[in-house]
Backbone as XML, in Angstrom:
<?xml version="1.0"?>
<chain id="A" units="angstrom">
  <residue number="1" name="UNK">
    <atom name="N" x="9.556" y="26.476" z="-0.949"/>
    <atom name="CA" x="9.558" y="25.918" z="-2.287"/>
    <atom name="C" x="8.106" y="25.712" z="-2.722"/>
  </residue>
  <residue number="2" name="UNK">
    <atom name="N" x="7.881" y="26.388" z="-3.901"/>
    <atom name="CA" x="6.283" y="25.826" z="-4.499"/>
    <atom name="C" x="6.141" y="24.611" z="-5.004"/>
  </residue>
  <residue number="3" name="UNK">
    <atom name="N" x="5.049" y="24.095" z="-4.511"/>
    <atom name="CA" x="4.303" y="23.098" z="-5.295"/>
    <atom name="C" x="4.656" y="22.957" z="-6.467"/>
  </residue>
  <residue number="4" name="UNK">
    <atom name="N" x="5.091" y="21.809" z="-7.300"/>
    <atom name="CA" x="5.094" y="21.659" z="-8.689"/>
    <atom name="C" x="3.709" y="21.081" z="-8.934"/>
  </residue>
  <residue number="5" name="UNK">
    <atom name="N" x="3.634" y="21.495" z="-10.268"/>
    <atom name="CA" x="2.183" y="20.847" z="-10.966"/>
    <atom name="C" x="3.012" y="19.616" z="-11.988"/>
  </residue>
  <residue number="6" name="UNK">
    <atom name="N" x="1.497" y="18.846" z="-12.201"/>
    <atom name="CA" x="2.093" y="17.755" z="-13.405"/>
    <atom name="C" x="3.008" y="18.448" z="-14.490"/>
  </residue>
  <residue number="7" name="UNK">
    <atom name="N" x="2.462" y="19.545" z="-15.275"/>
    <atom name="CA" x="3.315" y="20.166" z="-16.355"/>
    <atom name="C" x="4.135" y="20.539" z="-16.004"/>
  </residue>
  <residue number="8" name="UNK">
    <atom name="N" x="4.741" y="21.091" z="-14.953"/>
    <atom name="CA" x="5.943" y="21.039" z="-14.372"/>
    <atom name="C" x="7.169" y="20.389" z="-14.301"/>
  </residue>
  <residue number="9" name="UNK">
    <atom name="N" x="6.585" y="19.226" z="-14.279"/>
    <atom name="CA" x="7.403" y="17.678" z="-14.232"/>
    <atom name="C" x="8.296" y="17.577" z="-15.583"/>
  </residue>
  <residue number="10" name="UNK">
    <atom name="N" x="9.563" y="16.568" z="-15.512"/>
    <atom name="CA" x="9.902" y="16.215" z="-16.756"/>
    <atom name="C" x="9.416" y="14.801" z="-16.926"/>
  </residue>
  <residue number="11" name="UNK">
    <atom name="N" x="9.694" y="14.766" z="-17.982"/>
    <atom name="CA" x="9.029" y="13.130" z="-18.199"/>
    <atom name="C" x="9.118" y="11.851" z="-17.515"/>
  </residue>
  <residue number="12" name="UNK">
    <atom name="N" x="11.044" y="11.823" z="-17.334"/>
    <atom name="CA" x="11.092" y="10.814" z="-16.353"/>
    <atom name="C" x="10.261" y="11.057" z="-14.941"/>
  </residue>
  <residue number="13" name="UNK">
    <atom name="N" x="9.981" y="12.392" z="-14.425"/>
    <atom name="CA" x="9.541" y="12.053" z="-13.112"/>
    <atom name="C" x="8.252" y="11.998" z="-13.170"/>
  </residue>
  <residue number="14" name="UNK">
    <atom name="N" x="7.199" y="12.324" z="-14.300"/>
    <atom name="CA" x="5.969" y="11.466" z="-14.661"/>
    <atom name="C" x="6.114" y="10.232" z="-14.434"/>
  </residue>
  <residue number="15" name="UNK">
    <atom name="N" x="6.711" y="9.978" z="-15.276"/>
    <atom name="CA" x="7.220" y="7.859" z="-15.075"/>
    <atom name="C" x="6.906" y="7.374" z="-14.039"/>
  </residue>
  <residue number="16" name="UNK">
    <atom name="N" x="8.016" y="8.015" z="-12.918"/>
    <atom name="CA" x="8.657" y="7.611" z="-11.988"/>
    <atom name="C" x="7.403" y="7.822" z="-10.787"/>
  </residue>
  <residue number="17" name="UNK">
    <atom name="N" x="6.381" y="8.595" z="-10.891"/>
    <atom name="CA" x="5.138" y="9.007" z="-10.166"/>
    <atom name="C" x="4.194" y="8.303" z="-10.277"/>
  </residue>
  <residue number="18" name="UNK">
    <atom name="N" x="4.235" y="8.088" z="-12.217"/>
    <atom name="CA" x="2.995" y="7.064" z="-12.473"/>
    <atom name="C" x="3.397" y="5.565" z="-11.666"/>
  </residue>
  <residue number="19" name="UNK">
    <atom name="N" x="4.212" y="5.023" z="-11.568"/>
    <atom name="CA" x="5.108" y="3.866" z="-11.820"/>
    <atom name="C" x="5.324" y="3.809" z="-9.743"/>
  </residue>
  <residue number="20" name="UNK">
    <atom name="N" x="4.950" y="4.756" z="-9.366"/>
    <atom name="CA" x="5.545" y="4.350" z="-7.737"/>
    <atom name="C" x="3.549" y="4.402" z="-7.663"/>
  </residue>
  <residue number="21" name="UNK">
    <atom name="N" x="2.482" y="4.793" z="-7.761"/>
    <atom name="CA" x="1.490" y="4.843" z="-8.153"/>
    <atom name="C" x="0.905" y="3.446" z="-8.219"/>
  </residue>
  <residue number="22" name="UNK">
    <atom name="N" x="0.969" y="2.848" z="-9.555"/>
    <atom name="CA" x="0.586" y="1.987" z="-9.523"/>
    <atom name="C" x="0.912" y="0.599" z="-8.870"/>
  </residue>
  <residue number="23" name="UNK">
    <atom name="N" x="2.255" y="0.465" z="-8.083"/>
    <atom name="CA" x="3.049" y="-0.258" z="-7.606"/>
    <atom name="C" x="1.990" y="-0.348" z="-6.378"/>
  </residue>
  <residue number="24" name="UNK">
    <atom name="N" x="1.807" y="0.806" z="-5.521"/>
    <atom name="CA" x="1.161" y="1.270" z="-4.693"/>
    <atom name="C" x="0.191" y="0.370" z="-4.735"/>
  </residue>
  <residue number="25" name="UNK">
    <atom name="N" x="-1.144" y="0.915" z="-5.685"/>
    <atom name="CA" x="-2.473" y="0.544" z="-6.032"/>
    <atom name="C" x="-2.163" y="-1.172" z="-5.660"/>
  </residue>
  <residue number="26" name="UNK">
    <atom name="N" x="-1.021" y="-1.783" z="-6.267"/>
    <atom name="CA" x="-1.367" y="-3.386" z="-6.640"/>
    <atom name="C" x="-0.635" y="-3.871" z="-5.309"/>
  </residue>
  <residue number="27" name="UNK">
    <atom name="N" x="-0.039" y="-3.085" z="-4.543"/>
    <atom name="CA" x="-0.001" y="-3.633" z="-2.902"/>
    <atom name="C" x="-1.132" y="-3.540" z="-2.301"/>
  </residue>
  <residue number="28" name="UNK">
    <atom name="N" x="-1.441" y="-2.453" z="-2.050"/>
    <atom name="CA" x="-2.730" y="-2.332" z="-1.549"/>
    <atom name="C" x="-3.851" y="-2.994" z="-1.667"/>
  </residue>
  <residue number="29" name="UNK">
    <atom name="N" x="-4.254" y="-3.667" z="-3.163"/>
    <atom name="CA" x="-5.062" y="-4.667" z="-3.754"/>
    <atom name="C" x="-4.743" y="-5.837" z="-2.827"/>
  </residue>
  <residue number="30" name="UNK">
    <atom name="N" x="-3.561" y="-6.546" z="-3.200"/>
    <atom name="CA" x="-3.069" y="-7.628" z="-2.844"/>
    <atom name="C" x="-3.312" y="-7.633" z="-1.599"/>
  </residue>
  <residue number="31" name="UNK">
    <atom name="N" x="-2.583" y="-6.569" z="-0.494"/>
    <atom name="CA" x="-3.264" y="-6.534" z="0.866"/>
    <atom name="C" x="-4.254" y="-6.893" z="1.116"/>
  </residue>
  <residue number="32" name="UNK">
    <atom name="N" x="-5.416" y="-5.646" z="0.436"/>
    <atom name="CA" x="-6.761" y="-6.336" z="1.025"/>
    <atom name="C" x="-7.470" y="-7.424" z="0.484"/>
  </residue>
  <residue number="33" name="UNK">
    <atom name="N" x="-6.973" y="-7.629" z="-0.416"/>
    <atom name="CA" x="-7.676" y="-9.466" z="-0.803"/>
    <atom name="C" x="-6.980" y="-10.358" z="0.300"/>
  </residue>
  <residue number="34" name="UNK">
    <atom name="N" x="-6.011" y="-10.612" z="0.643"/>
    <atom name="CA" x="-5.331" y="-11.483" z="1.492"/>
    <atom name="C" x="-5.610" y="-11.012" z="2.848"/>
  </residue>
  <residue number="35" name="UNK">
    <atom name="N" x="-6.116" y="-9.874" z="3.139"/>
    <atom name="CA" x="-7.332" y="-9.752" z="4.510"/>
    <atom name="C" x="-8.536" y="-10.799" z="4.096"/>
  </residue>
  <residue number="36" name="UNK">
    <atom name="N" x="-9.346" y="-10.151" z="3.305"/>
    <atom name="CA" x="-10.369" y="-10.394" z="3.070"/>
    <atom name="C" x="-9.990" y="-12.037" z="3.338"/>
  </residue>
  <residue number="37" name="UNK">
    <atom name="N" x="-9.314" y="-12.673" z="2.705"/>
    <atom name="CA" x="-9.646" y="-14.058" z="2.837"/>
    <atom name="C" x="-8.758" y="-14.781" z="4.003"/>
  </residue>
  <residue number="38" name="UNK">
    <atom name="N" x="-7.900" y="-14.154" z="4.653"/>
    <atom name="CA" x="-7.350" y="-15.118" z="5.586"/>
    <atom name="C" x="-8.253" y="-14.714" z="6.873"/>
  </residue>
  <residue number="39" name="UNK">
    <atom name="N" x="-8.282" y="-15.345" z="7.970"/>
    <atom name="CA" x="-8.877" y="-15.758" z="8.935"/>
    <atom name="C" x="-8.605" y="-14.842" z="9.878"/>
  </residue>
  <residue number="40" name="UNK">
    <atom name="N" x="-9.167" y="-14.519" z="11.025"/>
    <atom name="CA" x="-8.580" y="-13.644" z="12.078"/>
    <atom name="C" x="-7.213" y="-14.024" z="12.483"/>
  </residue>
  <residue number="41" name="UNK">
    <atom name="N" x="-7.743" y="-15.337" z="12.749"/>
    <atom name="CA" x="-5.979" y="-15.868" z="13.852"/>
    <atom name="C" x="-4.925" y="-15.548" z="13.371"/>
  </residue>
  <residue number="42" name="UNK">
    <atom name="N" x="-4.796" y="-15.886" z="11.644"/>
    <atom name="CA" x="-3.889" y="-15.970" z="10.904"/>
    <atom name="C" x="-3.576" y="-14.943" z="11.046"/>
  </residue>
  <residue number="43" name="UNK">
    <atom name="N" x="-3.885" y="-13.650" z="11.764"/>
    <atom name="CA" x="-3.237" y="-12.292" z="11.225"/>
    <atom name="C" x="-3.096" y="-11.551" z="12.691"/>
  </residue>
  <residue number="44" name="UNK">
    <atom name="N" x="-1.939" y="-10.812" z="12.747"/>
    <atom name="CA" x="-1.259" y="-10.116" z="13.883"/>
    <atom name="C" x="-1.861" y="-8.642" z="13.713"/>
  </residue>
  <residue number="45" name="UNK">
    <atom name="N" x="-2.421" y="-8.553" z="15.195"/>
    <atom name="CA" x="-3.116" y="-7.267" z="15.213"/>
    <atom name="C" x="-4.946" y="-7.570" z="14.633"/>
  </residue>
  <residue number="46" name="UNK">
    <atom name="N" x="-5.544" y="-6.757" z="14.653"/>
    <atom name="CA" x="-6.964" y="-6.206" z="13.992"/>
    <atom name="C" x="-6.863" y="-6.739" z="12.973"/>
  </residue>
  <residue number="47" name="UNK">
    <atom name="N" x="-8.149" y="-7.218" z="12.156"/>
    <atom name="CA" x="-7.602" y="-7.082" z="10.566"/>
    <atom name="C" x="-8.229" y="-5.571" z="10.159"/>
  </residue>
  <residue number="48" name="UNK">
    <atom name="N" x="-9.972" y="-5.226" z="10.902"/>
    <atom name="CA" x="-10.317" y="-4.026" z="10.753"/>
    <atom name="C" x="-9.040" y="-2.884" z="11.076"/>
  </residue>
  <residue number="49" name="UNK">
    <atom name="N" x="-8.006" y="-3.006" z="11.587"/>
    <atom name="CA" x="-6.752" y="-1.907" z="11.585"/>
    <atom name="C" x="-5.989" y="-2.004" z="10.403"/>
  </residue>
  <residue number="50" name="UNK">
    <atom name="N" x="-5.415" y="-2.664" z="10.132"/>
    <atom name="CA" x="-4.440" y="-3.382" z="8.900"/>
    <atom name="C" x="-5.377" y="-2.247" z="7.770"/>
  </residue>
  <residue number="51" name="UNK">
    <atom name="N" x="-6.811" y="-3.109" z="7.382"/>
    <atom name="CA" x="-7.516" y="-2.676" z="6.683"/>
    <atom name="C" x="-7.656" y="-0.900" z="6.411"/>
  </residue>
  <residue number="52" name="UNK">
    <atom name="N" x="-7.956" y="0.083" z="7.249"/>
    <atom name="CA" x="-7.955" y="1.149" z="7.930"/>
    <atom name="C" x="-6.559" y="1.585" z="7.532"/>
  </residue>
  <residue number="53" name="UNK">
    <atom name="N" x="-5.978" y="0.444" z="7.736"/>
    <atom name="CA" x="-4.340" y="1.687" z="7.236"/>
    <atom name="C" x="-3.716" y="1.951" z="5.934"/>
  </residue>
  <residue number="54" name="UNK">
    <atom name="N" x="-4.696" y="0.994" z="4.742"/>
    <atom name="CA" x="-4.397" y="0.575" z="3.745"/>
    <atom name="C" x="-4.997" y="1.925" z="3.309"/>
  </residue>
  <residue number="55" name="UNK">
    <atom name="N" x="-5.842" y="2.703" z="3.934"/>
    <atom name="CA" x="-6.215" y="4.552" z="3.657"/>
    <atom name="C" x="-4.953" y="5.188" z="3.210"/>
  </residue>
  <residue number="56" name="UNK">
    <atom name="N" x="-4.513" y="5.113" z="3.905"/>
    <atom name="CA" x="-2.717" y="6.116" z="4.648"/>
    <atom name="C" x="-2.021" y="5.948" z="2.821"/>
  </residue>
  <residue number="57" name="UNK">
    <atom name="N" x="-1.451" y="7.118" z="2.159"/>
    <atom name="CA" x="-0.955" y="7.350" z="1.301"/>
    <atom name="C" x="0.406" y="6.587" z="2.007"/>
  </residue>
  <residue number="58" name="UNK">
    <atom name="N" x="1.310" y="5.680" z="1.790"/>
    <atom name="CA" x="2.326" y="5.173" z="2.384"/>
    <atom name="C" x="3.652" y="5.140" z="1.660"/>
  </residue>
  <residue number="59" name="UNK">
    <atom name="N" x="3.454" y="5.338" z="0.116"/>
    <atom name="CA" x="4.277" y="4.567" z="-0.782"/>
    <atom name="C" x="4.570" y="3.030" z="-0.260"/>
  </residue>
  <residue number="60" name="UNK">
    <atom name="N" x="3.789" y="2.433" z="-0.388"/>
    <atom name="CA" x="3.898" y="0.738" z="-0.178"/>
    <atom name="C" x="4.396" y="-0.082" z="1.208"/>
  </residue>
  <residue number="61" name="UNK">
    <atom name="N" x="4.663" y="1.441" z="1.805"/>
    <atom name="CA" x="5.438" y="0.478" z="3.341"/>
    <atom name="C" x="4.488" y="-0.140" z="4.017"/>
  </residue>
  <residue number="62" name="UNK">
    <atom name="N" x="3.011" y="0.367" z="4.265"/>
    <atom name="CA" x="2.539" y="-0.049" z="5.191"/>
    <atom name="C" x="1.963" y="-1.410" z="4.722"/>
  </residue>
  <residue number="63" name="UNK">
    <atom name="N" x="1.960" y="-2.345" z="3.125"/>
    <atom name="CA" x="0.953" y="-2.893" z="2.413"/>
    <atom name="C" x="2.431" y="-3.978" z="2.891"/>
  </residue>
  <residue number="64" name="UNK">
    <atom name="N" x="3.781" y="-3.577" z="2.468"/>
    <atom name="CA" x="5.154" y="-4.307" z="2.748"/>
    <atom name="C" x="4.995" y="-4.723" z="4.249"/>
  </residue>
  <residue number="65" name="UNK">
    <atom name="N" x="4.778" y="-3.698" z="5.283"/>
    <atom name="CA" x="4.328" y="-4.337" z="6.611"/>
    <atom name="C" x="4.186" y="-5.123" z="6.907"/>
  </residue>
  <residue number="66" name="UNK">
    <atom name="N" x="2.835" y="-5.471" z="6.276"/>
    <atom name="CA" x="1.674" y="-6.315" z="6.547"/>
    <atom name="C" x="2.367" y="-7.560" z="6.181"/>
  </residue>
  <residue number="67" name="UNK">
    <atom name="N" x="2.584" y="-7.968" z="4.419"/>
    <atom name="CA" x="3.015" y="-8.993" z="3.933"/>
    <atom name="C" x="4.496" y="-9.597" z="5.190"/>
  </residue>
  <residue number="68" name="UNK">
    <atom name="N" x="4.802" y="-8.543" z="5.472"/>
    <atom name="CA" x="6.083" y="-9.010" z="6.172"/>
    <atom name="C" x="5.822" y="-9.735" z="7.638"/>
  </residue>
  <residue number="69" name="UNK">
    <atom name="N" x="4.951" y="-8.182" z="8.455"/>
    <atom name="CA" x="4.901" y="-8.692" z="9.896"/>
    <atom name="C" x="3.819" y="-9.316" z="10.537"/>
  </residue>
  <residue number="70" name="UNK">
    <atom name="N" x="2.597" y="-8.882" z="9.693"/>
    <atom name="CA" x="1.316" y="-9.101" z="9.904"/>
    <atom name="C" x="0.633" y="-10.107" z="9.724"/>
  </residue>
  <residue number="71" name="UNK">
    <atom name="N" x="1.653" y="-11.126" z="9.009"/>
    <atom name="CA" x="0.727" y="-12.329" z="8.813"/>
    <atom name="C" x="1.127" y="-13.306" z="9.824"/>
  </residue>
  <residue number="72" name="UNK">
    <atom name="N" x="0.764" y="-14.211" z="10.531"/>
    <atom name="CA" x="0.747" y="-15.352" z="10.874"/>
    <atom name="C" x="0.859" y="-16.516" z="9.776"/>
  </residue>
  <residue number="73" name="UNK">
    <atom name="N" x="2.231" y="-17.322" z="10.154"/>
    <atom name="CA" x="2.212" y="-18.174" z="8.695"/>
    <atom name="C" x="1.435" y="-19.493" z="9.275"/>
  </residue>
</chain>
């Protein structure tokens, strides 16, 4: 199957690209501010790893991870 290009797309699945996209972006944000400011202890695992994985194109699982497993409450 080939690659589709953007013009390719119909509108809803623009939407639906832009819209899983930016969802993305504002986990990922949120992630690394809430590294940045919580403490080592507070957090399960590395934070330099956590951080490092926030690279990884994930659609939001790995940013959901974190919020979920990664924190120390």
């Amino acid at each position: 199957m080939a690659n589709k290009r953007w013009n390719d797309l119909s509108p809803a699945q623009r939407r639906t690209a832009v819209a899983v996209g930016v969802v993305e972006t504002v986990l990922k944000v949120a992630m690394a501010v809430d590294l940045k400011r919580r403490p080592p202890e507070k957090v399960r695992g590395p934070k330099w790893l956590w951080g490092t994985a926030t690279l990884v194109n994930s659609a939001g699982v790995i940013p959901v991870a974190y919020f979920l497993f990664g924190r120390v409450k």
